[in-house]
């Protein structure tokens, strides 16, 4: 049994997760359908069911670790197809472009903090962020940086020795969340 504080923290965290997804869904899907509110309510119910039935994920036994690998592998494959079908320039977000312009300027020998994104924005003064993004710049797709988020999140849950059911349910919730899908599609490079 969890102490009251741990249970309260867990419930508050899940409540915030639900609120963020709900508001995000309403804000962005309201542009595409008049049924955004009932859809947001349905999605919230699905998230709640996944969380409520997280002990089922514990019963996967030996397959639990394979489930996590399968989920991360599925994310990578799905992201690859999104990156192929959705051009970066078609999105009105320039986080990926800030990284690209920063490194383009660096390799041309120019002052990197004068580089401008395709939307005209200057980079922020966070050199570690750009250094972390360098391998993804070199392979030509900044979007893969976003995929490190769920991997690091899962590693943190494992390190803290959370129950495997909670690990798996948390992973499913993150991978199915509306805000994370947007982050991947927008190549925002944030988790």
mmCIF file of C-alpha atoms in Angstrom:
data_model
loop_
_atom_site.group_PDB
_atom_site.id
_atom_site.type_symbol
_atom_site.label_atom_id
_atom_site.label_comp_id
_atom_site.label_asym_id
_atom_site.label_seq_id
_atom_site.Cartn_x
_atom_site.Cartn_y
_atom_site.Cartn_z
ATOM 1 C CA UNK A 1 0.000 0.000 0.000
ATOM 2 C CA UNK A 2 1.273 3.444 -0.906
ATOM 3 C CA UNK A 3 1.583 6.189 1.705
ATOM 4 C CA UNK A 4 -1.119 8.863 1.520
ATOM 5 C CA UNK A 5 1.321 11.454 0.155
ATOM 6 C CA UNK A 6 2.450 9.177 -2.685
ATOM 7 C CA UNK A 7 -1.140 8.349 -3.596
ATOM 8 C CA UNK A 8 -2.113 12.019 -3.481
ATOM 9 C CA UNK A 9 0.865 13.003 -5.638
ATOM 10 C CA UNK A 10 -0.001 10.270 -8.117
ATOM 11 C CA UNK A 11 -3.630 11.432 -8.333
ATOM 12 C CA UNK A 12 -2.649 15.091 -8.707
ATOM 13 C CA UNK A 13 -0.181 14.189 -11.465
ATOM 14 C CA UNK A 14 -2.807 12.167 -13.293
ATOM 15 C CA UNK A 15 -5.353 14.972 -12.864
ATOM 16 C CA UNK A 16 -2.915 17.446 -14.412
ATOM 17 C CA UNK A 17 -2.266 15.022 -17.269
ATOM 18 C CA UNK A 18 -6.017 14.785 -17.925
ATOM 19 C CA UNK A 19 -6.507 18.559 -17.728
ATOM 20 C CA UNK A 20 -3.634 19.301 -20.116
ATOM 21 C CA UNK A 21 -4.839 16.750 -22.655
ATOM 22 C CA UNK A 22 -8.436 17.924 -22.362
ATOM 23 C CA UNK A 23 -7.554 21.596 -22.875
ATOM 24 C CA UNK A 24 -5.118 20.790 -25.657
ATOM 25 C CA UNK A 25 -7.719 18.673 -27.456
ATOM 26 C CA UNK A 26 -10.378 21.392 -27.163
ATOM 27 C CA UNK A 27 -8.022 24.132 -28.330
ATOM 28 C CA UNK A 28 -6.726 22.365 -31.432
ATOM 29 C CA UNK A 29 -9.476 19.960 -32.457
ATOM 30 C CA UNK A 30 -12.103 22.683 -32.148
ATOM 31 C CA UNK A 31 -10.618 23.981 -35.404
ATOM 32 C CA UNK A 32 -11.459 20.761 -37.245
ATOM 33 C CA UNK A 33 -14.750 19.458 -35.872
ATOM 34 C CA UNK A 34 -17.847 20.745 -34.107
ATOM 35 C CA UNK A 35 -17.788 17.600 -31.948
ATOM 36 C CA UNK A 36 -14.561 18.496 -30.181
ATOM 37 C CA UNK A 37 -16.105 18.615 -26.693
ATOM 38 C CA UNK A 38 -17.693 15.129 -26.702
ATOM 39 C CA UNK A 39 -14.537 13.752 -28.326
ATOM 40 C CA UNK A 40 -12.410 15.369 -25.597
ATOM 41 C CA UNK A 41 -14.688 13.865 -22.939
ATOM 42 C CA UNK A 42 -14.419 10.433 -24.598
ATOM 43 C CA UNK A 43 -10.648 10.653 -24.763
ATOM 44 C CA UNK A 44 -10.525 11.653 -21.096
ATOM 45 C CA UNK A 45 -12.631 8.587 -20.275
ATOM 46 C CA UNK A 46 -10.223 6.365 -22.243
ATOM 47 C CA UNK A 47 -7.224 7.825 -20.399
ATOM 48 C CA UNK A 48 -8.984 7.295 -17.068
ATOM 49 C CA UNK A 49 -9.758 3.670 -17.953
ATOM 50 C CA UNK A 50 -6.142 3.012 -18.938
ATOM 51 C CA UNK A 51 -4.934 4.481 -15.651
ATOM 52 C CA UNK A 52 -7.583 2.713 -13.583
ATOM 53 C CA UNK A 53 -6.726 -0.643 -15.114
ATOM 54 C CA UNK A 54 -2.948 -0.205 -14.839
ATOM 55 C CA UNK A 55 -2.734 -3.323 -12.616
ATOM 56 C CA UNK A 56 -3.681 -5.328 -15.727
ATOM 57 C CA UNK A 57 -0.392 -4.186 -17.235
ATOM 58 C CA UNK A 58 1.392 -5.804 -14.274
ATOM 59 C CA UNK A 59 -0.079 -9.170 -15.192
ATOM 60 C CA UNK A 60 1.825 -9.212 -18.453
ATOM 61 C CA UNK A 61 4.656 -10.821 -16.497
ATOM 62 C CA UNK A 62 7.710 -11.605 -18.627
ATOM 63 C CA UNK A 63 6.092 -9.877 -21.593
ATOM 64 C CA UNK A 64 6.010 -6.566 -19.750
ATOM 65 C CA UNK A 65 9.518 -5.515 -20.811
ATOM 66 C CA UNK A 66 8.778 -6.649 -24.355
ATOM 67 C CA UNK A 67 5.647 -4.522 -24.249
ATOM 68 C CA UNK A 68 7.756 -1.473 -23.430
ATOM 69 C CA UNK A 69 10.180 -2.239 -26.264
ATOM 70 C CA UNK A 70 7.275 -2.816 -28.628
ATOM 71 C CA UNK A 71 5.663 0.491 -27.603
ATOM 72 C CA UNK A 72 8.885 2.490 -28.091
ATOM 73 C CA UNK A 73 9.590 0.673 -31.366
ATOM 74 C CA UNK A 74 6.051 1.433 -32.540
ATOM 75 C CA UNK A 75 6.570 5.085 -31.662
ATOM 76 C CA UNK A 76 9.764 5.237 -33.703
ATOM 77 C CA UNK A 77 8.135 3.568 -36.726
ATOM 78 C CA UNK A 78 5.001 5.741 -36.538
ATOM 79 C CA UNK A 79 7.141 8.866 -36.162
ATOM 80 C CA UNK A 80 9.192 7.896 -39.202
ATOM 81 C CA UNK A 81 6.019 7.767 -41.300
ATOM 82 C CA UNK A 82 4.779 11.081 -39.872
ATOM 83 C CA UNK A 83 8.132 12.693 -40.679
ATOM 84 C CA UNK A 84 7.969 11.358 -44.252
ATOM 85 C CA UNK A 85 4.397 12.523 -44.877
ATOM 86 C CA UNK A 86 4.359 15.864 -43.058
ATOM 87 C CA UNK A 87 6.879 18.409 -44.362
ATOM 88 C CA UNK A 88 8.574 20.468 -41.662
ATOM 89 C CA UNK A 89 7.949 23.737 -43.471
ATOM 90 C CA UNK A 90 4.182 23.114 -43.518
ATOM 91 C CA UNK A 91 3.968 23.525 -39.734
ATOM 92 C CA UNK A 92 3.728 26.948 -38.143
ATOM 93 C CA UNK A 93 6.229 25.969 -35.429
ATOM 94 C CA UNK A 94 9.918 26.722 -35.728
ATOM 95 C CA UNK A 95 11.685 24.876 -32.920
ATOM 96 C CA UNK A 96 13.237 22.475 -35.425
ATOM 97 C CA UNK A 97 14.174 25.388 -37.676
ATOM 98 C CA UNK A 98 15.922 27.245 -34.859
ATOM 99 C CA UNK A 99 18.161 24.214 -34.313
ATOM 100 C CA UNK A 100 18.845 23.813 -38.029
ATOM 101 C CA UNK A 101 19.664 27.508 -38.537
ATOM 102 C CA UNK A 102 21.898 27.476 -35.437
ATOM 103 C CA UNK A 103 23.995 24.562 -36.738
ATOM 104 C CA UNK A 104 23.950 25.805 -40.326
ATOM 105 C CA UNK A 105 25.437 29.086 -39.083
ATOM 106 C CA UNK A 106 27.950 27.268 -36.914
ATOM 107 C CA UNK A 107 29.236 25.133 -39.786
ATOM 108 C CA UNK A 108 29.462 28.223 -42.033
ATOM 109 C CA UNK A 109 31.597 29.921 -39.371
ATOM 110 C CA UNK A 110 28.964 32.574 -38.598
ATOM 111 C CA UNK A 111 27.847 33.843 -35.205
ATOM 112 C CA UNK A 112 25.150 31.321 -34.236
ATOM 113 C CA UNK A 113 23.009 33.637 -32.137
ATOM 114 C CA UNK A 114 22.256 35.808 -35.173
ATOM 115 C CA UNK A 115 20.809 32.808 -37.041
ATOM 116 C CA UNK A 116 17.111 33.074 -37.811
ATOM 117 C CA UNK A 117 14.546 30.307 -38.150
ATOM 118 C CA UNK A 118 12.332 29.990 -41.204
ATOM 119 C CA UNK A 119 9.792 32.113 -39.269
ATOM 120 C CA UNK A 120 12.388 34.786 -38.439
ATOM 121 C CA UNK A 121 13.013 33.922 -34.783
ATOM 122 C CA UNK A 122 16.419 34.020 -33.106
ATOM 123 C CA UNK A 123 17.747 31.079 -31.047
ATOM 124 C CA UNK A 124 17.637 31.207 -27.270
ATOM 125 C CA UNK A 125 20.854 31.238 -25.239
ATOM 126 C CA UNK A 126 20.849 27.516 -24.392
ATOM 127 C CA UNK A 127 23.960 25.959 -25.933
ATOM 128 C CA UNK A 128 23.433 22.567 -24.230
ATOM 129 C CA UNK A 129 20.060 22.254 -25.978
ATOM 130 C CA UNK A 130 21.757 22.728 -29.336
ATOM 131 C CA UNK A 131 24.575 20.316 -28.470
ATOM 132 C CA UNK A 132 22.032 17.625 -27.534
ATOM 133 C CA UNK A 133 20.257 18.253 -30.845
ATOM 134 C CA UNK A 134 23.451 18.029 -32.945
ATOM 135 C CA UNK A 135 23.265 14.269 -33.708
ATOM 136 C CA UNK A 136 19.684 14.713 -34.927
ATOM 137 C CA UNK A 137 20.715 17.678 -37.057
ATOM 138 C CA UNK A 138 23.465 15.526 -38.571
ATOM 139 C CA UNK A 139 21.052 12.702 -39.487
ATOM 140 C CA UNK A 140 18.702 15.261 -41.017
ATOM 141 C CA UNK A 141 15.637 14.921 -38.784
ATOM 142 C CA UNK A 142 15.316 16.964 -35.599
ATOM 143 C CA UNK A 143 12.008 15.225 -34.822
ATOM 144 C CA UNK A 144 13.756 12.141 -33.474
ATOM 145 C CA UNK A 145 14.993 14.229 -30.546
ATOM 146 C CA UNK A 146 11.407 14.343 -29.267
ATOM 147 C CA UNK A 147 11.407 10.550 -29.070
ATOM 148 C CA UNK A 148 14.076 10.631 -26.376
ATOM 149 C CA UNK A 149 11.474 12.045 -23.972
ATOM 150 C CA UNK A 150 9.417 8.879 -23.472
ATOM 151 C CA UNK A 151 12.591 6.784 -23.315
ATOM 152 C CA UNK A 152 14.033 9.021 -20.569
ATOM 153 C CA UNK A 153 10.655 9.061 -18.807
ATOM 154 C CA UNK A 154 10.488 5.267 -18.824
ATOM 155 C CA UNK A 155 14.097 5.032 -17.646
ATOM 156 C CA UNK A 156 13.211 7.333 -14.743
ATOM 157 C CA UNK A 157 10.241 5.167 -13.781
ATOM 158 C CA UNK A 158 12.437 2.071 -13.887
ATOM 159 C CA UNK A 159 15.183 3.767 -11.874
ATOM 160 C CA UNK A 160 12.672 4.745 -9.188
ATOM 161 C CA UNK A 161 11.403 1.134 -9.266
ATOM 162 C CA UNK A 162 7.790 1.982 -10.016
ATOM 163 C CA UNK A 163 5.462 -0.977 -10.460
ATOM 164 C CA UNK A 164 5.652 -2.396 -13.985
ATOM 165 C CA UNK A 165 1.923 -1.863 -14.441
ATOM 166 C CA UNK A 166 2.329 1.822 -13.653
ATOM 167 C CA UNK A 167 5.334 2.002 -16.006
ATOM 168 C CA UNK A 168 3.367 0.453 -18.863
ATOM 169 C CA UNK A 169 0.183 2.445 -18.246
ATOM 170 C CA UNK A 170 2.217 5.671 -18.023
ATOM 171 C CA UNK A 171 4.013 4.841 -21.254
ATOM 172 C CA UNK A 172 0.733 4.129 -23.058
ATOM 173 C CA UNK A 173 -0.797 7.346 -21.734
ATOM 174 C CA UNK A 174 2.169 9.445 -22.843
ATOM 175 C CA UNK A 175 2.359 7.843 -26.282
ATOM 176 C CA UNK A 176 -1.393 8.265 -26.824
ATOM 177 C CA UNK A 177 -1.617 11.804 -25.470
ATOM 178 C CA UNK A 178 -2.695 14.595 -27.777
ATOM 179 C CA UNK A 179 0.052 16.955 -26.678
ATOM 180 C CA UNK A 180 2.782 14.405 -27.339
ATOM 181 C CA UNK A 181 1.395 13.559 -30.792
ATOM 182 C CA UNK A 182 1.522 17.275 -31.588
ATOM 183 C CA UNK A 183 5.091 17.550 -30.269
ATOM 184 C CA UNK A 184 6.192 14.708 -32.556
ATOM 185 C CA UNK A 185 4.380 16.050 -35.626
ATOM 186 C CA UNK A 186 5.690 19.579 -35.037
ATOM 187 C CA UNK A 187 9.260 18.337 -34.456
ATOM 188 C CA UNK A 188 9.261 20.584 -31.439
ATOM 189 C CA UNK A 189 12.217 18.773 -29.851
ATOM 190 C CA UNK A 190 10.617 18.989 -26.416
ATOM 191 C CA UNK A 191 8.910 16.461 -24.187
#
